[in-house]
Amino acid sequence: MMNVCFQCGMYHADKIIDPAGPFAVCPECGFRHPFRQLPLLIVSGASGAGKSTVCQGLSGQLTRTVLLDSDILWRPEFNTPETNYRDYFELWLRLCKNISQSGRPVVLFGAGAGVPENIEDCIERRYFSHVHYLALVCSAESLTERLRRRPIWRGTQEVKYIEEHIRFNRWFREYDSQPAIERIDTTNTLPEETVAQVASWIDERVGGSGHNQISRSTRTDAF
Ligand SMILES: [Zn+2]
């Protein structure tokens, strides 16, 4: 309920951020609401690049962050590419902001979340100290092979779907702008190695090891 002012009761997503607190300042009455301005970490990549495997592999292993797969809230009405899926990402950022108030940064896994222009213009973006972008990428051949291996019901074997995600994968590989997207190439690494690389990337950004030393086997064909 961070968007409802404790003093005047008005709803505002667009509070003014005073980094001194930090405070979220109500534009109606000026009430200064202290809040936790934590980083948001986004792990992205095209379908087949390894996001779900990594999210699954890290589940229960990291204690300093909250890992979420952005697909869990997807509904057809959010499919508005003309607005950069604004409602969907405002909802996600609002949720991540509220989770962060319990003191743990969120690591959000999802394809569209990794496109900075879908995130950076959102009103709710201001409540994060920094958004770190990581993309899992691989060769077009590996991506095609992984998508073809999936069960039929997911529809990932259709030529159009594969082509679309090869293009998206290439976009991540060639992206060279700000804010930066870091990349991990999963073409020739086993899933457990990729999981370890992403765990390190997260640890480096949330300060120190939040790693539970739970050993778990990850199927090598799980991508
Ligand atoms: Zn107010």
Coordinates of N, CA, C and O in Angstrom, one line a residue, residues 27-107:
P27 N 2.8 14.1 -3.4 CA 2.7 15.3 -4.2 C 1.5 16.2 -3.7 O 1.4 17.4 -4.0
E28 N 0.6 15.6 -2.9 CA -0.6 16.3 -2.4 C -0.3 17.1 -1.2 O -0.6 18.3 -1.1
C29 N 0.3 16.4 -0.2 CA 0.5 17.1 1.1 C 1.9 17.2 1.6 O 2.2 17.7 2.6
G30 N 2.8 16.6 0.8 CA 4.3 16.7 1.2 C 4.7 15.7 2.2 O 5.9 15.8 2.6
F31 N 3.9 14.8 2.6 CA 4.3 13.8 3.6 C 5.5 13.0 3.1 O 5.5 12.5 2.0
R32 N 6.5 12.8 4.0 CA 7.7 12.2 3.6 C 7.7 10.7 4.1 O 7.9 10.5 5.3
H33 N 7.4 9.8 3.2 CA 7.3 8.4 3.6 C 8.7 7.7 3.4 O 9.2 7.6 2.3
P34 N 9.3 7.3 4.6 CA 10.6 6.6 4.4 C 10.4 5.2 3.8 O 9.4 4.5 4.2
F35 N 11.2 4.8 2.9 CA 11.1 3.5 2.3 C 12.4 2.9 1.9 O 13.4 3.6 2.0
R36 N 12.4 1.7 1.6 CA 13.7 1.0 1.2 C 13.8 1.1 -0.3 O 13.0 0.5 -1.0
Q37 N 14.8 1.8 -0.8 CA 15.1 1.9 -2.2 C 16.1 0.9 -2.6 O 17.3 1.2 -2.6
L38 N 15.7 -0.3 -2.9 CA 16.7 -1.4 -3.2 C 16.9 -1.6 -4.7 O 16.1 -1.1 -5.5
P39 N 17.9 -2.3 -5.1 CA 18.1 -2.6 -6.5 C 17.1 -3.6 -7.0 O 16.6 -4.4 -6.1
L40 N 16.8 -3.6 -8.2 CA 16.0 -4.6 -8.9 C 16.9 -5.3 -9.9 O 17.6 -4.7 -10.6
L41 N 16.9 -6.7 -9.8 CA 17.7 -7.4 -10.7 C 16.8 -8.2 -11.7 O 15.8 -8.8 -11.3
I42 N 17.2 -8.1 -13.0 CA 16.3 -8.7 -14.0 C 17.2 -9.7 -14.8 O 18.2 -9.3 -15.3
V43 N 16.7 -10.9 -14.9 CA 17.4 -11.9 -15.7 C 16.5 -12.3 -16.9 O 15.4 -12.7 -16.7
S44 N 17.0 -12.0 -18.0 CA 16.2 -12.1 -19.2 C 16.9 -13.0 -20.3 O 17.8 -13.7 -20.1
G45 N 16.3 -12.8 -21.5 CA 16.8 -13.6 -22.6 C 15.7 -14.2 -23.4 O 14.5 -14.2 -22.9
A46 N 15.9 -14.6 -24.6 CA 14.9 -15.1 -25.5 C 14.4 -16.5 -24.9 O 15.1 -17.1 -24.1
S47 N 13.3 -16.9 -25.4 CA 12.8 -18.2 -25.0 C 13.8 -19.3 -25.5 O 14.2 -19.3 -26.6
G48 N 14.2 -20.2 -24.5 CA 15.2 -21.2 -24.9 C 16.6 -20.8 -24.5 O 17.5 -21.7 -24.5
A49 N 16.8 -19.6 -24.0 CA 18.1 -19.2 -23.6 C 18.5 -19.7 -22.2 O 19.7 -19.7 -21.9
G50 N 17.6 -20.1 -21.4 CA 17.9 -20.7 -20.2 C 17.3 -20.1 -18.9 O 17.6 -20.5 -17.8
K51 N 16.4 -19.1 -19.1 CA 15.8 -18.4 -17.9 C 15.2 -19.3 -16.9 O 15.4 -19.3 -15.7
S52 N 14.3 -20.2 -17.4 CA 13.5 -21.0 -16.5 C 14.4 -22.0 -15.8 O 14.2 -22.3 -14.6
T53 N 15.3 -22.6 -16.5 CA 16.2 -23.5 -15.9 C 17.0 -22.9 -14.8 O 17.2 -23.5 -13.7
V54 N 17.5 -21.7 -15.0 CA 18.3 -21.0 -14.0 C 17.4 -20.6 -12.8 O 17.8 -20.8 -11.7
C55 N 16.2 -20.1 -13.1 CA 15.3 -19.7 -12.0 C 15.0 -21.0 -11.2 O 15.0 -20.9 -9.9
Q56 N 14.7 -22.1 -11.8 CA 14.5 -23.3 -11.1 C 15.7 -23.8 -10.3 O 15.6 -24.2 -9.2
G57 N 16.8 -23.7 -11.0 CA 18.1 -24.1 -10.4 C 18.5 -23.3 -9.1 O 19.1 -23.8 -8.2
L58 N 18.1 -22.1 -9.1 CA 18.4 -21.2 -8.0 C 17.4 -21.2 -6.9 O 17.6 -20.7 -5.8
S59 N 16.2 -21.8 -7.2 CA 15.1 -21.7 -6.3 C 15.5 -22.4 -4.9 O 16.0 -23.5 -4.9
G60 N 15.4 -21.7 -3.9 CA 15.8 -22.2 -2.6 C 17.2 -22.1 -2.2 O 17.7 -22.4 -1.1
Q61 N 18.0 -21.6 -3.2 CA 19.5 -21.5 -2.9 C 19.9 -20.1 -2.5 O 21.0 -20.0 -1.9
L62 N 19.2 -19.1 -2.8 CA 19.6 -17.7 -2.5 C 18.7 -17.2 -1.4 O 17.5 -17.2 -1.5
T63 N 19.3 -16.7 -0.3 CA 18.5 -16.3 0.9 C 18.4 -14.8 1.0 O 17.6 -14.3 1.8
R64 N 19.1 -14.0 0.2 CA 19.1 -12.5 0.3 C 18.2 -11.9 -0.7 O 18.1 -10.7 -0.7
T65 N 17.7 -12.7 -1.6 CA 16.8 -12.1 -2.6 C 15.6 -12.9 -2.8 O 15.5 -14.0 -2.3
V66 N 14.6 -12.3 -3.4 CA 13.3 -13.0 -3.7 C 13.3 -13.3 -5.2 O 13.3 -12.3 -6.0
L67 N 13.2 -14.5 -5.7 CA 13.2 -14.8 -7.1 C 11.8 -15.0 -7.6 O 11.1 -15.8 -7.0
L68 N 11.5 -14.4 -8.7 CA 10.1 -14.5 -9.2 C 10.2 -14.6 -10.8 O 11.0 -14.0 -11.4
D69 N 9.3 -15.4 -11.3 CA 9.2 -15.6 -12.8 C 8.1 -14.7 -13.2 O 6.9 -14.8 -12.8
S70 N 8.3 -13.7 -14.1 CA 7.3 -12.7 -14.5 C 6.1 -13.4 -15.2 O 5.1 -12.8 -15.3
D71 N 6.3 -14.5 -15.7 CA 5.2 -15.2 -16.5 C 4.0 -15.5 -15.6 O 2.9 -15.6 -16.1
I72 N 4.2 -15.5 -14.3 CA 3.1 -16.0 -13.4 C 1.9 -15.0 -13.4 O 0.8 -15.4 -13.0
L73 N 2.1 -13.7 -13.8 CA 1.0 -12.8 -13.8 C 0.5 -12.4 -15.2 O -0.4 -11.6 -15.3
W74 N 1.1 -13.1 -16.2 CA 0.7 -12.8 -17.5 C -0.8 -13.1 -17.8 O -1.2 -14.2 -17.5
R75 N -1.4 -12.2 -18.5 CA -2.8 -12.4 -19.0 C -2.9 -11.8 -20.4 O -2.1 -10.8 -20.7
P76 N -3.7 -12.3 -21.3 CA -3.8 -11.8 -22.6 C -4.0 -10.2 -22.7 O -3.5 -9.6 -23.6
E77 N -4.7 -9.7 -21.7 CA -5.0 -8.2 -21.8 C -3.7 -7.4 -21.6 O -3.7 -6.2 -21.9
F78 N -2.7 -8.0 -21.1 CA -1.4 -7.3 -20.9 C -0.6 -7.2 -22.2 O 0.4 -6.5 -22.3
N79 N -1.1 -7.9 -23.3 CA -0.3 -8.0 -24.5 C -0.5 -6.7 -25.4 O -1.2 -6.7 -26.4
T80 N 0.2 -5.6 -24.9 CA 0.0 -4.3 -25.6 C 1.4 -3.8 -26.0 O 2.0 -2.9 -25.4
P81 N 2.0 -4.4 -27.1 CA 3.4 -4.0 -27.5 C 3.4 -2.5 -27.8 O 4.5 -1.8 -27.6
E82 N 2.3 -1.9 -28.2 CA 2.3 -0.5 -28.6 C 2.5 0.4 -27.4 O 2.9 1.6 -27.5
T83 N 2.3 -0.1 -26.2 CA 2.6 0.7 -25.0 C 3.9 0.2 -24.2 O 4.1 0.5 -23.1
N84 N 4.6 -0.7 -24.9 CA 5.7 -1.4 -24.2 C 5.2 -2.2 -23.0 O 5.9 -2.3 -22.0
Y85 N 4.0 -2.7 -23.2 CA 3.4 -3.6 -22.1 C 3.3 -2.8 -20.8 O 3.6 -3.4 -19.7
R86 N 3.0 -1.6 -20.8 CA 3.1 -0.7 -19.7 C 2.3 -1.2 -18.4 O 2.9 -1.3 -17.3
D87 N 1.1 -1.6 -18.6 CA 0.3 -2.0 -17.4 C 1.0 -3.2 -16.7 O 1.0 -3.3 -15.5
Y88 N 1.4 -4.1 -17.6 CA 2.1 -5.4 -17.0 C 3.3 -5.0 -16.2 O 3.5 -5.5 -15.1
F89 N 4.2 -4.1 -16.8 CA 5.4 -3.8 -16.1 C 5.2 -2.9 -14.9 O 6.0 -3.0 -13.9
E90 N 4.2 -2.0 -15.0 CA 3.9 -1.2 -13.8 C 3.5 -2.1 -12.7 O 3.8 -1.9 -11.5
L91 N 2.6 -3.1 -13.0 CA 2.2 -4.0 -12.0 C 3.4 -4.8 -11.4 O 3.5 -4.9 -10.1
W92 N 4.3 -5.2 -12.2 CA 5.4 -6.0 -11.7 C 6.3 -5.1 -10.8 O 6.8 -5.5 -9.8
L93 N 6.6 -3.9 -11.3 CA 7.4 -3.0 -10.5 C 6.8 -2.6 -9.2 O 7.5 -2.5 -8.1
R94 N 5.5 -2.4 -9.2 CA 4.8 -2.2 -7.9 C 4.9 -3.3 -7.0 O 5.1 -3.2 -5.8
L95 N 4.7 -4.5 -7.5 CA 4.9 -5.7 -6.7 C 6.3 -5.9 -6.1 O 6.5 -6.1 -4.9
C96 N 7.3 -5.7 -7.0 CA 8.7 -5.8 -6.6 C 9.0 -4.7 -5.5 O 9.7 -5.0 -4.6
K97 N 8.5 -3.5 -5.7 CA 8.7 -2.5 -4.8 C 8.2 -2.9 -3.4 O 8.9 -2.7 -2.4
N98 N 7.0 -3.4 -3.4 CA 6.4 -3.8 -2.1 C 7.1 -4.9 -1.4 O 7.3 -5.0 -0.2
I99 N 7.6 -5.9 -2.2 CA 8.3 -7.0 -1.7 C 9.6 -6.4 -1.1 O 10.1 -6.8 0.0
S100 N 10.2 -5.5 -1.8 CA 11.5 -4.9 -1.3 C 11.4 -4.3 0.0 O 12.4 -4.1 0.8
Q101 N 10.2 -3.8 0.4 CA 10.0 -3.2 1.7 C 10.3 -4.1 2.8 O 10.4 -3.7 4.0
S102 N 10.3 -5.4 2.6 CA 10.6 -6.4 3.6 C 12.2 -6.6 3.6 O 12.6 -7.5 4.4
G103 N 12.9 -5.9 2.8 CA 14.3 -5.9 3.0 C 15.1 -6.7 2.0 O 16.3 -6.8 2.1
R104 N 14.4 -7.4 1.1 CA 15.1 -8.2 0.1 C 14.9 -7.7 -1.3 O 13.7 -7.6 -1.7
P105 N 16.0 -7.6 -2.1 CA 15.8 -7.2 -3.5 C 15.1 -8.4 -4.3 O 15.3 -9.5 -3.9
V106 N 14.4 -8.0 -5.3 CA 13.8 -9.0 -6.2 C 14.7 -9.3 -7.3 O 15.3 -8.4 -7.9
V107 N 14.8 -10.6 -7.7 CA 15.4 -11.0 -9.0 C 14.2 -11.5 -9.9 O 13.6 -12.5 -9.6

